[in-house]
Tab-separated table of C-alpha atoms in Angstrom:
chain	number	residue	atom	x	y	z
H	1270	UNK	CA	0.000	0.000	0.000
H	1271	UNK	CA	2.926	2.341	0.605
H	1272	UNK	CA	3.791	2.261	-3.101
H	1273	UNK	CA	0.175	3.020	-4.003
H	1274	UNK	CA	0.044	5.916	-1.554
H	1275	UNK	CA	3.249	7.363	-2.941
H	1276	UNK	CA	1.890	6.931	-6.471
H	1277	UNK	CA	-1.328	8.754	-5.506
H	1278	UNK	CA	0.340	11.721	-3.816
H	1279	UNK	CA	3.353	11.803	-6.141
H	1280	UNK	CA	1.312	11.777	-9.327
H	1281	UNK	CA	-0.875	14.566	-7.966
H	1282	UNK	CA	2.179	16.714	-7.127
H	1283	UNK	CA	3.751	15.955	-10.519
H	1284	UNK	CA	0.579	16.880	-12.398
H	1285	UNK	CA	0.355	20.190	-10.532
H	1286	UNK	CA	4.002	20.962	-11.345
H	1287	UNK	CA	3.252	20.282	-15.016
H	1288	UNK	CA	0.503	22.891	-14.932
H	1289	UNK	CA	-2.406	20.449	-15.159
H	1290	UNK	CA	-5.754	21.995	-14.148
H	1291	UNK	CA	-6.505	21.210	-10.516
H	1292	UNK	CA	-9.666	19.227	-11.290
H	1293	UNK	CA	-7.883	17.021	-13.841
H	1294	UNK	CA	-4.929	16.522	-11.490
H	1295	UNK	CA	-7.224	15.366	-8.680
H	1296	UNK	CA	-9.123	12.950	-10.915
H	1297	UNK	CA	-6.078	11.465	-12.649
H	1298	UNK	CA	-4.151	11.071	-9.395
H	1299	UNK	CA	-7.108	9.200	-7.932
H	1300	UNK	CA	-7.154	6.861	-10.932
H	1301	UNK	CA	-3.395	6.259	-10.605
H	1302	UNK	CA	-3.832	5.396	-6.939
H	1303	UNK	CA	-6.692	2.992	-7.699
H	1304	UNK	CA	-4.768	1.209	-10.432
H	1305	UNK	CA	-1.612	0.958	-8.312
H	1306	UNK	CA	-3.108	-0.141	-5.010
H	1307	UNK	CA	-6.363	-1.854	-5.897
H	1308	UNK	CA	-7.362	-3.536	-9.150
H	1309	UNK	CA	-8.957	-2.727	-12.476
H	1310	UNK	CA	-12.409	-3.613	-11.138
H	1311	UNK	CA	-12.136	-0.734	-8.667
H	1312	UNK	CA	-12.242	1.637	-11.631
H	1313	UNK	CA	-15.983	0.976	-11.673
H	1314	UNK	CA	-16.240	3.197	-8.588
H	1315	UNK	CA	-15.044	6.289	-10.473
H	1316	UNK	CA	-18.490	7.209	-11.764
H	1317	UNK	CA	-20.117	6.669	-8.381
H	1318	UNK	CA	-17.489	8.684	-6.502
H	1319	UNK	CA	-17.622	11.489	-9.040
H	1320	UNK	CA	-21.370	11.738	-8.550
H	1321	UNK	CA	-21.176	11.379	-4.776
H	1322	UNK	CA	-18.750	14.296	-4.663
H	1323	UNK	CA	-21.474	16.750	-5.666
H	1324	UNK	CA	-24.644	14.873	-4.640
H	1325	UNK	CA	-24.906	16.882	-1.427
H	1326	UNK	CA	-27.862	19.125	-0.693
H	1327	UNK	CA	-25.842	21.958	0.967
H	1328	UNK	CA	-23.771	22.319	-2.233
H	1329	UNK	CA	-26.824	23.830	-3.922
H	1330	UNK	CA	-26.011	26.977	-1.945
H	1331	UNK	CA	-22.693	27.442	-3.760
H	1332	UNK	CA	-24.007	28.366	-7.258
H	1333	UNK	CA	-26.819	30.361	-5.669
H	1334	UNK	CA	-24.483	32.499	-3.548
H	1335	UNK	CA	-22.229	32.951	-6.591
H	1336	UNK	CA	-25.265	34.226	-8.498
H	1337	UNK	CA	-26.204	36.465	-5.566
H	1338	UNK	CA	-22.746	38.039	-5.529
H	1339	UNK	CA	-22.817	38.702	-9.279
H	1340	UNK	CA	-26.284	40.245	-9.074
H	1341	UNK	CA	-25.242	42.655	-6.327
H	1342	UNK	CA	-21.972	43.367	-8.131
H	1343	UNK	CA	-23.789	44.407	-11.317
H	1344	UNK	CA	-26.782	46.160	-9.796
H	1345	UNK	CA	-24.828	49.192	-8.585
H	1346	UNK	CA	-24.797	48.266	-4.909
H	1347	UNK	CA	-21.053	48.935	-4.608
H	1348	UNK	CA	-21.420	52.572	-5.686
H	1349	UNK	CA	-24.176	53.145	-3.101
H	1350	UNK	CA	-22.075	51.540	-0.379
H	1351	UNK	CA	-19.077	53.715	-1.320
H	1352	UNK	CA	-21.103	56.865	-0.774
H	1353	UNK	CA	-22.462	55.583	2.533
H	1354	UNK	CA	-19.019	54.518	3.764
H	1355	UNK	CA	-17.714	57.952	2.772
H	1356	UNK	CA	-20.395	59.540	4.941
H	1357	UNK	CA	-19.243	57.412	7.891
H	1358	UNK	CA	-15.490	57.914	7.497
H	1359	UNK	CA	-15.626	61.546	6.458
H	1360	UNK	CA	-12.889	63.743	4.936
H	1361	UNK	CA	-9.561	62.767	6.490
H	1362	UNK	CA	-6.168	61.684	5.215
H	1363	UNK	CA	-6.403	58.036	4.236
H	1364	UNK	CA	-10.188	58.193	4.481
H	1365	UNK	CA	-10.894	57.048	0.936
H	1366	UNK	CA	-8.666	53.997	1.436
H	1367	UNK	CA	-10.600	53.125	4.598
H	1368	UNK	CA	-13.811	53.501	2.600
H	1369	UNK	CA	-12.471	50.865	0.202
H	1370	UNK	CA	-11.830	48.512	3.141
H	1371	UNK	CA	-15.340	49.022	4.547
H	1372	UNK	CA	-17.043	48.542	1.191
H	1373	UNK	CA	-15.096	45.331	0.562
H	1374	UNK	CA	-16.259	43.977	3.905
H	1375	UNK	CA	-19.870	44.936	3.220
H	1376	UNK	CA	-19.766	43.409	-0.253
H	1377	UNK	CA	-18.206	40.287	1.239
H	1378	UNK	CA	-21.408	39.867	3.245
H	1379	UNK	CA	-23.274	39.521	-0.049
H	1380	UNK	CA	-20.954	37.692	-2.431
H	1381	UNK	CA	-19.028	35.198	-0.301
H	1382	UNK	CA	-16.266	35.341	-2.918
H	1383	UNK	CA	-13.014	37.324	-2.722
H	1384	UNK	CA	-12.424	37.742	-6.483
H	1385	UNK	CA	-16.017	38.889	-7.077
H	1386	UNK	CA	-15.701	41.347	-4.193
H	1387	UNK	CA	-12.377	42.671	-5.539
H	1388	UNK	CA	-13.812	43.135	-9.038
H	1389	UNK	CA	-16.881	45.045	-7.866
H	1390	UNK	CA	-15.037	47.392	-5.502
H	1391	UNK	CA	-11.970	47.950	-7.708
H	1392	UNK	CA	-14.160	49.049	-10.610
H	1393	UNK	CA	-15.727	51.770	-8.471
H	1394	UNK	CA	-12.906	52.745	-6.116
H	1395	UNK	CA	-9.628	52.692	-8.059
H	1396	UNK	CA	-10.540	55.592	-10.428
H	1397	UNK	CA	-11.774	57.652	-7.464
H	1398	UNK	CA	-8.675	56.886	-5.396
H	1399	UNK	CA	-6.359	57.699	-8.327
H	1400	UNK	CA	-8.111	61.055	-8.732
H	1401	UNK	CA	-7.599	61.731	-5.014
H	1402	UNK	CA	-3.856	61.054	-5.218
H	1403	UNK	CA	-3.508	57.368	-4.315
H	1404	UNK	CA	-1.118	55.300	-6.457
H	1405	UNK	CA	-3.049	52.687	-8.403
H	1406	UNK	CA	-0.738	49.913	-7.176
H	1407	UNK	CA	-1.464	50.850	-3.559
H	1408	UNK	CA	-5.214	51.037	-4.204
H	1409	UNK	CA	-5.187	47.638	-5.892
H	1410	UNK	CA	-3.334	46.124	-2.915
H	1411	UNK	CA	-5.741	47.597	-0.373
H	1412	UNK	CA	-8.781	46.317	-2.279
H	1413	UNK	CA	-7.274	42.862	-2.884
H	1414	UNK	CA	-6.449	42.452	0.808
H	1415	UNK	CA	-9.805	43.792	1.974
H	1416	UNK	CA	-11.732	41.574	-0.467
H	1417	UNK	CA	-10.126	38.526	1.124
H	1418	UNK	CA	-12.388	39.059	4.157
H	1419	UNK	CA	-15.249	37.725	1.991
H	1420	UNK	CA	-13.985	34.215	2.719
H	1421	UNK	CA	-14.620	34.837	6.439
H	1422	UNK	CA	-17.668	37.088	6.572
H	1423	UNK	CA	-20.818	35.037	5.871
H	1424	UNK	CA	-22.031	33.850	3.472
H	1425	UNK	CA	-18.658	32.290	2.621
H	1426	UNK	CA	-18.486	29.767	-0.209
H	1427	UNK	CA	-15.310	28.266	1.240
H	1428	UNK	CA	-16.971	27.702	4.626
H	1429	UNK	CA	-19.870	25.964	2.880
H	1430	UNK	CA	-17.381	23.535	1.316
H	1431	UNK	CA	-15.732	23.029	4.713
H	1432	UNK	CA	-19.061	22.258	6.404
H	1433	UNK	CA	-19.800	19.592	3.796
H	1434	UNK	CA	-16.421	17.872	4.121
H	1435	UNK	CA	-16.204	17.813	7.937
H	1436	UNK	CA	-18.711	15.328	9.443
H	1437	UNK	CA	-21.285	16.833	11.797
H	1438	UNK	CA	-20.352	20.443	11.031
H	1439	UNK	CA	-23.072	23.059	11.547
H	1440	UNK	CA	-22.832	25.698	8.800
H	1441	UNK	CA	-24.692	28.226	10.949
H	1442	UNK	CA	-21.989	27.866	13.611
H	1443	UNK	CA	-19.291	28.349	10.981
H	1444	UNK	CA	-20.961	31.473	9.622
H	1445	UNK	CA	-21.261	32.926	13.129
H	1446	UNK	CA	-17.676	31.960	13.984
H	1447	UNK	CA	-16.296	33.699	10.903
H	1448	UNK	CA	-17.929	37.057	11.631
H	1449	UNK	CA	-15.705	38.414	14.429
H	1450	UNK	CA	-12.416	37.145	12.891
H	1451	UNK	CA	-13.601	38.698	9.618
H	1452	UNK	CA	-14.038	42.059	11.336
H	1453	UNK	CA	-10.655	41.595	13.022
H	1454	UNK	CA	-9.074	40.903	9.622
H	1455	UNK	CA	-10.667	44.066	8.243
H	1456	UNK	CA	-9.250	46.078	11.137
H	1457	UNK	CA	-5.834	44.489	10.558
H	1458	UNK	CA	-5.955	45.821	6.982
H	1459	UNK	CA	-7.400	49.250	7.832
H	1460	UNK	CA	-4.695	50.143	10.382
H	1461	UNK	CA	-1.665	49.821	8.043
H	1462	UNK	CA	-3.771	51.372	5.272
H	1463	UNK	CA	-4.175	54.585	7.264
H	1464	UNK	CA	-0.545	54.528	8.440
H	1465	UNK	CA	0.844	54.046	4.929
H	1466	UNK	CA	-1.474	56.723	3.499
H	1467	UNK	CA	-0.314	59.300	6.017
H	1468	UNK	CA	3.338	58.287	5.890
H	1469	UNK	CA	3.498	58.631	2.088
H	1470	UNK	CA	1.056	61.547	1.877
H	1471	UNK	CA	-1.497	59.657	-0.201
H	1472	UNK	CA	-4.906	61.149	-0.768
H	1473	UNK	CA	-3.777	64.768	-0.775
H	1474	UNK	CA	-6.513	65.625	-3.288
H	1475	UNK	CA	-9.376	63.957	-1.435
H	1476	UNK	CA	-12.624	65.898	-1.309
H	1477	UNK	CA	-13.014	67.872	1.883
H	1478	UNK	CA	-16.789	67.545	2.044
H	1479	UNK	CA	-18.621	64.669	3.716
H	1480	UNK	CA	-21.590	63.134	1.829
H	1481	UNK	CA	-24.930	63.721	3.565
H	1482	UNK	CA	-25.422	60.802	5.926
H	1483	UNK	CA	-29.136	60.113	5.706
H	1484	UNK	CA	-29.507	60.325	1.897
H	1485	UNK	CA	-26.461	58.087	1.456
H	1486	UNK	CA	-27.753	55.711	4.114
H	1487	UNK	CA	-31.161	55.441	2.454
H	1488	UNK	CA	-29.487	54.719	-0.878
H	1489	UNK	CA	-27.409	51.951	0.704
H	1490	UNK	CA	-30.222	50.359	2.723
H	1491	UNK	CA	-31.214	47.796	0.037
H	1492	UNK	CA	-27.638	46.527	-0.096
H	1493	UNK	CA	-27.160	46.625	3.678
H	1494	UNK	CA	-30.296	44.550	4.186
H	1495	UNK	CA	-28.901	41.592	2.233
H	1496	UNK	CA	-26.632	40.260	5.045
H	1497	UNK	CA	-29.377	41.020	7.582
H	1498	UNK	CA	-31.897	38.934	5.633
H	1499	UNK	CA	-29.453	36.045	5.164
H	1500	UNK	CA	-28.130	35.903	8.731
H	1501	UNK	CA	-31.431	36.889	10.336
H	1502	UNK	CA	-33.264	34.145	8.477
H	1503	UNK	CA	-30.669	31.591	9.544
H	1504	UNK	CA	-30.752	32.707	13.178
H	1505	UNK	CA	-34.545	32.713	13.367
H	1506	UNK	CA	-34.767	29.275	11.777
H	1507	UNK	CA	-36.961	30.696	9.031
H	1508	UNK	CA	-34.831	28.963	6.412
H	1509	UNK	CA	-31.785	26.727	6.054
H	1510	UNK	CA	-28.470	27.949	4.570
H	1511	UNK	CA	-29.472	26.545	1.181
H	1512	UNK	CA	-32.863	28.213	1.341
H	1513	UNK	CA	-31.116	31.428	2.438
H	1514	UNK	CA	-29.171	31.353	-0.834
H	1515	UNK	CA	-32.435	31.141	-2.801
H	1516	UNK	CA	-33.905	34.055	-0.841
H	1517	UNK	CA	-30.716	36.072	-1.426
H	1518	UNK	CA	-30.948	35.554	-5.202
H	1519	UNK	CA	-34.549	36.756	-5.372
H	1520	UNK	CA	-33.825	39.693	-3.093
H	1521	UNK	CA	-30.867	40.673	-5.279
H	1522	UNK	CA	-33.081	40.584	-8.359
H	1523	UNK	CA	-35.656	42.796	-6.636
H	1524	UNK	CA	-32.918	45.290	-5.730
H	1525	UNK	CA	-31.387	45.342	-9.218
H	1526	UNK	CA	-34.598	45.318	-11.278
H	1527	UNK	CA	-37.164	47.199	-9.208
H	1528	UNK	CA	-35.328	49.326	-6.610
H	1529	UNK	CA	-32.130	50.511	-8.331
H	1530	UNK	CA	-33.480	49.714	-11.831
H	1531	UNK	CA	-29.994	49.025	-13.145
H	1532	UNK	CA	-30.666	45.537	-14.522
H	1533	UNK	CA	-32.774	44.541	-17.507
H	1534	UNK	CA	-33.646	41.123	-18.884
H	1535	UNK	CA	-30.440	40.971	-20.920
H	1536	UNK	CA	-28.389	41.811	-17.833
H	1537	UNK	CA	-30.146	39.082	-15.853
H	1538	UNK	CA	-29.479	36.516	-18.580
H	1539	UNK	CA	-25.802	37.504	-18.849
H	1540	UNK	CA	-25.412	37.374	-15.056
H	1541	UNK	CA	-26.982	33.927	-14.835
H	1542	UNK	CA	-24.799	32.655	-17.686
H	1543	UNK	CA	-21.618	33.942	-16.012
H	1544	UNK	CA	-22.679	32.501	-12.653
H	1545	UNK	CA	-23.327	29.143	-14.326
H	1546	UNK	CA	-19.830	29.112	-15.839
H	1547	UNK	CA	-18.171	29.928	-12.515
H	1548	UNK	CA	-20.306	27.376	-10.674
H	1549	UNK	CA	-19.520	24.695	-13.262
H	1550	UNK	CA	-15.784	25.126	-12.699
H	1551	UNK	CA	-16.220	24.738	-8.930
H	1552	UNK	CA	-18.519	21.718	-9.261
H	1553	UNK	CA	-16.124	19.949	-11.640
H	1554	UNK	CA	-13.318	20.415	-9.111
H	1555	UNK	CA	-15.535	19.131	-6.290
H	1556	UNK	CA	-16.740	16.106	-8.269
H	1557	UNK	CA	-13.275	14.970	-9.395
H	1558	UNK	CA	-11.945	15.582	-5.907
H	1559	UNK	CA	-14.362	12.835	-4.863
H	1560	UNK	CA	-12.225	10.291	-6.751
H	1561	UNK	CA	-9.049	11.552	-5.083
H	1562	UNK	CA	-10.645	11.538	-1.622
H	1563	UNK	CA	-12.034	8.002	-2.021
H	1564	UNK	CA	-8.741	6.638	-3.302
H	1565	UNK	CA	-6.756	8.359	-0.553
H	1566	UNK	CA	-9.038	7.159	2.261
H	1567	UNK	CA	-9.261	3.598	0.876
H	1568	UNK	CA	-5.513	3.290	0.437
H	1569	UNK	CA	-4.746	4.991	3.755
H	1570	UNK	CA	-2.710	7.764	2.113
H	1571	UNK	CA	-4.098	10.489	4.356
H	1572	UNK	CA	-3.441	8.505	7.528
H	1573	UNK	CA	0.104	7.869	6.298
H	1574	UNK	CA	0.665	11.584	5.721
H	1575	UNK	CA	-0.788	12.382	9.146
H	1576	UNK	CA	1.579	9.880	10.793
H	1577	UNK	CA	4.480	11.520	8.984
H	1578	UNK	CA	3.504	14.829	10.595
H	1579	UNK	CA	3.154	13.160	14.004
H	1580	UNK	CA	6.699	11.900	13.605
H	1581	UNK	CA	7.942	15.489	13.454
H	1582	UNK	CA	6.460	16.425	16.812
H	1583	UNK	CA	3.741	15.447	19.270
H	1584	UNK	CA	3.241	19.076	20.305
H	1585	UNK	CA	-0.064	20.423	19.032
H	1586	UNK	CA	1.237	23.983	18.644
H	1587	UNK	CA	4.209	22.824	16.574
H	1588	UNK	CA	1.953	20.788	14.291
H	1589	UNK	CA	-0.441	23.732	14.057
H	1590	UNK	CA	2.420	26.015	13.004
H	1591	UNK	CA	3.527	23.532	10.333
H	1592	UNK	CA	-0.042	23.188	9.035
H	1593	UNK	CA	-0.500	26.961	8.889
H	1594	UNK	CA	2.748	27.422	6.930
H	1595	UNK	CA	1.818	24.668	4.485
H	1596	UNK	CA	-1.663	26.144	3.977
H	1597	UNK	CA	-0.195	29.610	3.447
H	1598	UNK	CA	2.188	28.275	0.802
H	1599	UNK	CA	-0.695	26.403	-0.830
H	1600	UNK	CA	-2.835	29.552	-0.755
H	1601	UNK	CA	-0.168	31.372	-2.749
H	1602	UNK	CA	-0.702	29.054	-5.732
H	1603	UNK	CA	-4.146	27.444	-5.321
H	1604	UNK	CA	-7.694	28.734	-4.878
H	1605	UNK	CA	-9.459	28.294	-1.555
H	1606	UNK	CA	-11.913	25.601	-2.586
H	1607	UNK	CA	-9.134	23.428	-4.021
H	1608	UNK	CA	-7.162	23.780	-0.782
H	1609	UNK	CA	-10.107	22.540	1.256
H	1610	UNK	CA	-10.643	19.593	-1.077
H	1611	UNK	CA	-6.963	18.605	-1.145
H	1612	UNK	CA	-5.932	19.124	2.466
H	1613	UNK	CA	-9.019	18.435	4.582
H	1614	UNK	CA	-8.842	14.628	4.203
H	1615	UNK	CA	-5.334	14.887	5.689
H	1616	UNK	CA	-6.211	17.474	8.338
H	1617	UNK	CA	-9.329	15.805	9.753
H	1618	UNK	CA	-7.232	13.074	11.476
H	1619	UNK	CA	-5.021	15.818	12.928
H	1620	UNK	CA	-8.057	17.651	14.287
H	1621	UNK	CA	-9.230	14.495	16.039
H	1622	UNK	CA	-5.803	13.595	17.414
H	1623	UNK	CA	-5.100	17.020	18.928
H	1624	UNK	CA	-8.773	17.704	19.802
H	1625	UNK	CA	-8.840	20.913	17.776
H	1626	UNK	CA	-12.291	22.452	17.706
H	1627	UNK	CA	-13.496	21.936	14.095
H	1628	UNK	CA	-15.365	25.258	13.960
H	1629	UNK	CA	-12.328	27.182	15.206
H	1630	UNK	CA	-10.030	25.292	12.847
H	1631	UNK	CA	-12.336	25.975	9.893
H	1632	UNK	CA	-12.068	29.712	10.588
H	1633	UNK	CA	-8.274	29.449	10.878
H	1634	UNK	CA	-8.118	27.716	7.499
H	1635	UNK	CA	-10.285	30.467	6.026
H	1636	UNK	CA	-8.038	33.211	7.466
H	1637	UNK	CA	-4.959	31.473	6.107
H	1638	UNK	CA	-6.476	31.039	2.657
H	1639	UNK	CA	-7.608	34.678	2.740
H	1640	UNK	CA	-3.980	35.765	3.140
H	1641	UNK	CA	-3.025	33.591	0.185
H	1642	UNK	CA	-5.607	35.337	-1.986
H	1643	UNK	CA	-3.452	38.473	-2.110
H	1644	UNK	CA	0.013	36.891	-1.745
H	1645	UNK	CA	1.968	36.408	-5.036
H	1646	UNK	CA	2.756	34.530	-7.211
H	1647	UNK	CA	-0.888	33.695	-8.027
H	1648	UNK	CA	-2.821	35.995	-5.623
H	1649	UNK	CA	-6.202	35.748	-7.340
H	1650	UNK	CA	-7.639	38.858	-5.642
H	1651	UNK	CA	-4.552	40.909	-6.455
H	1652	UNK	CA	-4.643	39.649	-10.018
H	1653	UNK	CA	-8.199	40.942	-10.413
H	1654	UNK	CA	-7.615	44.336	-8.787
H	1655	UNK	CA	-4.334	45.056	-10.624
H	1656	UNK	CA	-5.910	44.199	-13.965
H	1657	UNK	CA	-8.779	46.585	-13.297
H	1658	UNK	CA	-6.333	49.209	-12.007
H	1659	UNK	CA	-4.099	48.875	-15.062
H	1660	UNK	CA	-0.927	48.133	-13.073
H	1661	UNK	CA	1.388	45.146	-12.798
H	1662	UNK	CA	1.236	42.748	-9.886
H	1663	UNK	CA	4.952	43.335	-9.283
H	1664	UNK	CA	4.344	47.021	-8.569
H	1665	UNK	CA	1.781	46.175	-5.880
H	1666	UNK	CA	3.896	43.679	-3.919
H	1667	UNK	CA	5.664	46.376	-1.866
H	1668	UNK	CA	2.266	47.398	-0.479
H	1669	UNK	CA	0.651	43.963	-0.259
H	1670	UNK	CA	3.398	42.641	1.998
H	1671	UNK	CA	2.278	45.034	4.767
H	1672	UNK	CA	-1.222	43.582	4.682
H	1673	UNK	CA	0.095	40.014	4.614
H	1674	UNK	CA	2.037	40.704	7.820
H	1675	UNK	CA	-0.825	42.480	9.622
H	1676	UNK	CA	-3.393	39.829	8.724
H	1677	UNK	CA	-0.981	37.072	9.749
H	1678	UNK	CA	-0.765	38.723	13.179
H	1679	UNK	CA	-4.560	38.716	13.375
H	1680	UNK	CA	-4.553	34.997	12.538
H	1681	UNK	CA	-1.998	34.287	15.285
H	1682	UNK	CA	-4.272	36.157	17.694
H	1683	UNK	CA	-7.191	33.871	16.778
H	1684	UNK	CA	-4.943	30.806	17.191
H	1685	UNK	CA	-3.925	31.905	20.681
H	1686	UNK	CA	-7.433	32.978	21.721
H	1687	UNK	CA	-9.976	30.530	20.207
H	1688	UNK	CA	-12.812	32.364	21.956
H	1689	UNK	CA	-12.550	35.130	19.352
H	1690	UNK	CA	-14.100	32.728	16.864
H	1691	UNK	CA	-16.175	30.566	19.197
H	1692	UNK	CA	-17.920	32.967	21.556
H	1693	UNK	CA	-20.571	34.143	19.068
H	1694	UNK	CA	-21.752	30.712	17.855
H	1695	UNK	CA	-21.753	29.478	21.455
H	1696	UNK	CA	-23.733	32.541	22.536
H	1697	UNK	CA	-26.252	31.800	19.790
H	1698	UNK	CA	-26.557	28.194	20.945
H	1699	UNK	CA	-24.964	26.518	17.920
H	1700	UNK	CA	-22.955	23.309	18.246
H	1701	UNK	CA	-19.279	24.041	17.544
H	1702	UNK	CA	-17.789	20.552	17.810
């Protein structure tokens, strides 16, 4: 079995190094493992495991929340939130950059996706920040880092995937647990944003007038109500997380078509088509990951890898540090959903051995992956914001590194004080383990 396990993990690593798409690499590596460690008859399980990978009711929420995010992105909600955030922050040095952070966090409560959040906010904010005297590379870095909070602030697509893969996980508890660390991550980005803006004299041409609060608030109310409806419905038991995604889609359509009147039938069709394409990519990855997960669990590859980590140390904090470093490195080259699908089968035995709270650990994984979303070389959020800003990723690295460091400190804080993540779900009466 050792040879089969090495063939499974080695072929997967080799395929990734060759640039094979993640879904294909997962599927092919699973087939290699089956052929090496089992027999040809076991290939008959490929179809079943591919189907079982996506035949999960909670997964319906993923394409629906993707559609919700795209609807709010294209309905003009971001522009309304920018004006409202400007009324809150007011005219001060670095204020417009803080507005970008706040809007990213608010949009994250609607989209659940970092790249979608970065695209929506960068389109609105980067031209305004450039006009006010902020370098485009700095603006792109701030938005990319701030958009990463979408993976923590509910509804988070990554946390939905985590809840499906970890047995007995309550998605409502995960959503509640991600809220405070998400706010902490936003604060960790806002503080160096203000310091860097003042140190380098950015924003010297910012407008000195504050937008009227109540008109801007009324304009932003439809967008602000989206997270309230989603989380309020979950808390009250009015609907399940999957049903919340359906409600969010219809509410988004009402906002875009009837309240803001920025979306017509053609816009709705184009949005649904784009959401379907994005969802299809995610579902293909999830389905083919089912082959890899079945092969790895059947052959004992994940237990073997876990034992290899145990051999390094029996100290839980040392193992946690190793896991966090590995996840950070993975986040620099892989998307969040792929990281969950690849690493969770290995990490679940570690959670059980060291009695790590699964809700707390799920939030830690999300924070780690969030950092990877704006850490080169891949940095999917940074890639989106720099493209919209018309600058190179290389020019933004000098700014992004500050946010990587500050958010890493926030993550260490959550590691040392698990109550930061767990107190809210426990206060709400959700099961966290």
